[in-house]
Tab-separated table of C-alpha atoms in Angstrom:
chain	number	residue	atom	x	y	z
A	1	UNK	CA	0.047	-0.533	-0.484
A	2	UNK	CA	1.234	3.457	-1.146
A	3	UNK	CA	1.964	5.657	1.952
A	4	UNK	CA	1.802	8.908	0.558
A	5	UNK	CA	-1.289	9.144	3.132
A	6	UNK	CA	1.144	9.254	6.593
A	7	UNK	CA	3.523	11.212	8.240
A	8	UNK	CA	7.163	9.966	8.275
A	9	UNK	CA	8.894	10.677	11.233
A	10	UNK	CA	12.868	11.186	12.211
A	11	UNK	CA	13.991	10.163	15.668
A	12	UNK	CA	17.819	9.030	16.716
A	13	UNK	CA	19.555	6.316	17.625
A	14	UNK	CA	22.947	7.912	19.450
A	15	UNK	CA	25.780	6.809	20.469
A	16	UNK	CA	28.697	9.168	21.894
A	17	UNK	CA	31.925	7.915	23.901
A	18	UNK	CA	35.368	8.464	24.589
A	19	UNK	CA	38.419	7.327	25.597
A	20	UNK	CA	41.974	9.052	25.676
A	21	UNK	CA	42.488	9.358	21.877
A	22	UNK	CA	38.666	9.304	20.412
A	23	UNK	CA	35.709	11.052	19.755
A	24	UNK	CA	32.644	10.124	18.561
A	25	UNK	CA	29.256	11.274	18.977
A	26	UNK	CA	26.550	9.743	16.192
A	27	UNK	CA	23.248	10.501	16.320
A	28	UNK	CA	21.943	7.623	13.871
A	29	UNK	CA	18.259	8.357	11.604
A	30	UNK	CA	16.218	5.685	11.826
A	31	UNK	CA	11.904	6.448	10.760
A	32	UNK	CA	8.834	5.181	10.884
A	33	UNK	CA	7.083	4.922	8.075
A	34	UNK	CA	2.838	4.583	8.464
A	35	UNK	CA	1.831	1.623	6.777
A	36	UNK	CA	4.867	-0.456	5.606
A	37	UNK	CA	6.339	-2.056	7.921
A	38	UNK	CA	8.975	-3.572	5.836
A	39	UNK	CA	10.219	-0.614	4.100
A	40	UNK	CA	10.484	1.409	7.370
A	41	UNK	CA	13.028	-1.533	8.313
A	42	UNK	CA	14.940	-1.660	5.098
A	43	UNK	CA	15.346	2.011	5.437
A	44	UNK	CA	16.542	1.878	8.859
A	45	UNK	CA	18.675	-1.030	8.554
A	46	UNK	CA	20.411	0.825	5.373
A	47	UNK	CA	20.557	3.613	7.792
A	48	UNK	CA	22.493	1.425	10.659
A	49	UNK	CA	25.058	-0.139	8.069
A	50	UNK	CA	25.711	2.955	6.540
A	51	UNK	CA	26.968	4.219	10.177
A	52	UNK	CA	28.283	1.387	11.259
A	53	UNK	CA	30.937	0.778	8.540
A	54	UNK	CA	31.701	4.740	9.108
A	55	UNK	CA	32.078	3.855	12.963
A	56	UNK	CA	34.545	1.055	11.801
A	57	UNK	CA	36.306	2.748	8.937
A	58	UNK	CA	37.143	5.756	11.408
A	59	UNK	CA	38.888	3.284	14.175
A	60	UNK	CA	40.747	1.842	11.171
A	61	UNK	CA	42.304	5.263	11.054
A	62	UNK	CA	42.395	6.363	14.242
A	63	UNK	CA	44.649	3.576	15.689
A	64	UNK	CA	47.141	5.215	12.994
A	65	UNK	CA	47.078	8.953	14.091
A	66	UNK	CA	47.800	10.660	16.438
A	67	UNK	CA	46.932	13.859	16.619
A	68	UNK	CA	49.061	16.298	18.061
A	69	UNK	CA	46.562	18.239	20.010
A	70	UNK	CA	43.265	16.644	19.953
A	71	UNK	CA	41.547	13.814	19.762
A	72	UNK	CA	40.372	11.549	16.960
A	73	UNK	CA	36.644	13.147	16.443
A	74	UNK	CA	33.993	11.304	14.442
A	75	UNK	CA	30.271	13.094	14.390
A	76	UNK	CA	27.075	12.184	12.250
A	77	UNK	CA	24.266	14.394	12.551
A	78	UNK	CA	21.643	14.135	10.732
A	79	UNK	CA	19.094	16.886	8.730
A	80	UNK	CA	15.327	15.622	7.550
A	81	UNK	CA	14.448	18.009	4.576
A	82	UNK	CA	11.509	16.916	2.971
A	83	UNK	CA	8.600	14.427	3.773
A	84	UNK	CA	5.749	14.768	1.530
A	85	UNK	CA	3.643	13.199	-1.808
A	86	UNK	CA	5.086	9.875	-0.612
A	87	UNK	CA	8.679	11.241	-0.468
A	88	UNK	CA	11.817	11.243	2.187
A	89	UNK	CA	14.902	13.174	1.401
A	90	UNK	CA	17.680	13.259	4.206
A	91	UNK	CA	21.153	13.825	4.091
A	92	UNK	CA	23.628	13.144	7.105
A	93	UNK	CA	26.851	15.089	8.116
A	94	UNK	CA	29.934	13.404	9.478
A	95	UNK	CA	33.079	15.514	10.711
A	96	UNK	CA	36.389	12.641	10.940
A	97	UNK	CA	39.220	14.550	12.462
A	98	UNK	CA	42.118	12.194	12.466
A	99	UNK	CA	44.952	13.990	11.168
A	100	UNK	CA	45.892	17.683	10.264
A	101	UNK	CA	44.606	21.146	10.257
A	102	UNK	CA	40.849	20.136	10.315
A	103	UNK	CA	38.976	17.507	9.484
A	104	UNK	CA	36.886	16.162	6.517
A	105	UNK	CA	33.348	17.026	6.212
A	106	UNK	CA	31.095	14.593	3.873
A	107	UNK	CA	27.631	15.194	3.120
A	108	UNK	CA	25.774	11.132	2.722
A	109	UNK	CA	22.367	12.166	0.067
A	110	UNK	CA	19.367	9.825	0.426
A	111	UNK	CA	16.075	10.636	-1.467
A	112	UNK	CA	13.516	7.697	-1.706
A	113	UNK	CA	9.339	6.925	-3.264
A	114	UNK	CA	8.577	5.225	-0.891
A	115	UNK	CA	5.154	4.132	-2.745
A	116	UNK	CA	7.579	2.084	-5.092
A	117	UNK	CA	9.786	1.319	-2.432
A	118	UNK	CA	13.187	2.656	-4.180
A	119	UNK	CA	15.535	5.210	-3.777
A	120	UNK	CA	16.208	7.384	-5.903
A	121	UNK	CA	19.741	9.446	-8.162
A	122	UNK	CA	19.167	12.341	-9.837
A	123	UNK	CA	18.384	11.290	-12.782
A	124	UNK	CA	15.298	9.058	-11.792
A	125	UNK	CA	13.582	12.391	-11.079
A	126	UNK	CA	13.815	13.532	-14.556
A	127	UNK	CA	11.934	12.052	-18.270
A	128	UNK	CA	14.030	14.182	-20.137
A	129	UNK	CA	17.704	12.925	-20.537
A	130	UNK	CA	18.659	16.558	-20.862
A	131	UNK	CA	17.997	17.216	-17.460
A	132	UNK	CA	21.617	18.347	-16.770
A	133	UNK	CA	21.768	20.646	-19.798
A	134	UNK	CA	18.657	22.552	-18.001
A	135	UNK	CA	19.982	22.224	-14.327
A	136	UNK	CA	23.749	23.447	-15.297
A	137	UNK	CA	21.664	26.520	-16.812
A	138	UNK	CA	19.394	26.732	-13.726
A	139	UNK	CA	23.042	27.010	-11.568
A	140	UNK	CA	24.648	29.891	-13.895
A	141	UNK	CA	21.427	31.916	-13.533
A	142	UNK	CA	21.632	31.558	-10.066
A	143	UNK	CA	25.043	32.874	-10.245
A	144	UNK	CA	24.665	35.620	-12.163
A	145	UNK	CA	22.134	36.777	-10.306
A	146	UNK	CA	24.182	36.407	-7.400
A	147	UNK	CA	27.040	37.029	-7.333
A	148	UNK	CA	28.025	38.239	-3.437
A	149	UNK	CA	27.302	34.955	-2.027
A	150	UNK	CA	29.604	32.861	-4.751
A	151	UNK	CA	32.503	35.291	-5.216
A	152	UNK	CA	34.424	33.289	-3.709
A	153	UNK	CA	34.579	29.754	-5.913
A	154	UNK	CA	37.850	29.308	-7.955
A	155	UNK	CA	35.891	27.208	-10.592
A	156	UNK	CA	32.289	27.303	-12.157
A	157	UNK	CA	30.205	24.867	-10.860
A	158	UNK	CA	29.328	21.677	-13.017
A	159	UNK	CA	26.910	19.513	-12.440
A	160	UNK	CA	27.839	15.919	-13.610
A	161	UNK	CA	27.659	12.104	-11.895
A	162	UNK	CA	28.369	13.841	-8.578
A	163	UNK	CA	25.444	14.922	-8.457
A	164	UNK	CA	23.985	11.974	-9.385
A	165	UNK	CA	23.802	10.923	-5.600
A	166	UNK	CA	24.981	15.363	-3.902
A	167	UNK	CA	21.999	16.213	-3.959
A	168	UNK	CA	18.333	16.193	-1.380
A	169	UNK	CA	15.053	17.990	-2.244
A	170	UNK	CA	13.821	20.807	0.021
A	171	UNK	CA	10.341	22.410	0.637
A	172	UNK	CA	11.747	25.227	-1.622
A	173	UNK	CA	13.855	23.211	-4.389
A	174	UNK	CA	16.278	20.851	-5.306
A	175	UNK	CA	18.812	21.194	-3.555
A	176	UNK	CA	22.929	20.509	-5.628
A	177	UNK	CA	25.569	20.752	-4.129
A	178	UNK	CA	29.309	20.395	-3.981
A	179	UNK	CA	31.676	19.030	-0.820
A	180	UNK	CA	34.033	21.449	0.382
A	181	UNK	CA	36.631	22.015	-1.734
A	182	UNK	CA	35.252	21.374	-4.815
A	183	UNK	CA	34.389	24.795	-5.508
A	184	UNK	CA	35.946	26.970	-2.281
A	185	UNK	CA	37.620	26.987	0.569
A	186	UNK	CA	37.020	24.553	3.412
A	187	UNK	CA	35.609	27.477	5.257
A	188	UNK	CA	33.080	27.866	3.131
A	189	UNK	CA	31.814	24.696	3.562
A	190	UNK	CA	29.016	23.329	1.489
A	191	UNK	CA	28.504	25.374	-1.628
A	192	UNK	CA	24.691	25.087	-2.515
A	193	UNK	CA	21.925	25.214	-5.235
A	194	UNK	CA	18.799	25.671	-4.699
A	195	UNK	CA	16.588	25.157	-7.752
A	196	UNK	CA	12.627	26.049	-7.173
A	197	UNK	CA	10.584	22.595	-8.501
A	198	UNK	CA	8.185	25.182	-10.900
A	199	UNK	CA	12.196	26.034	-13.022
A	200	UNK	CA	12.559	22.377	-13.032
A	201	UNK	CA	9.020	21.020	-13.851
A	202	UNK	CA	8.668	20.415	-17.572
A	203	UNK	CA	11.728	18.426	-17.092
A	204	UNK	CA	10.494	16.272	-14.064
A	205	UNK	CA	8.411	12.426	-14.653
A	206	UNK	CA	5.004	13.209	-13.682
A	207	UNK	CA	5.232	11.492	-10.979
A	208	UNK	CA	6.955	14.136	-9.486
A	209	UNK	CA	5.266	16.604	-10.293
A	210	UNK	CA	3.634	16.653	-6.742
A	211	UNK	CA	6.842	18.267	-5.996
A	212	UNK	CA	5.036	21.468	-7.024
A	213	UNK	CA	2.556	20.690	-4.746
């Protein structure tokens, strides 16, 4: 049964501990999906597996790296960005510090079609195969209209293979993002472009035009 009639809720499972060498603070997202226990379990298990894999990798790294001043750190925090029309979108922001001047920030974003029970790549949203051309035009327009917000980019953003996973849905539109260092300084963090849904509507698959509602 479709679950677009209920509200998806997110809560977090917390894991926090500290030793002489490491500090870990993890919030793993867990979702309540009305009328679909099996798919709820599948998504929640995927979140747990991804979190555990990240923790295992961090623990391995922290055994070989010993920063002089600070402890090795792992922080994971989720952000629920969209939950309606049978769609669920969220990301986990990860901060890993094992050596050097500062840590490594990454984001793992996930968008699910709860009615079709599948995780979506960017391409899955679009009926028109030239969607990247449109997205690049829209990003160029954002840059042209908001030069002060993007004056510190050292490269022209190009929407490519990276963005099949580096995106999320929000109330305001489709958000495409670039990781730190991809376009600008570390301190700039993630560089985001929000494309309002009406601007991409004609390219969307019919089932995803509900994003305009």
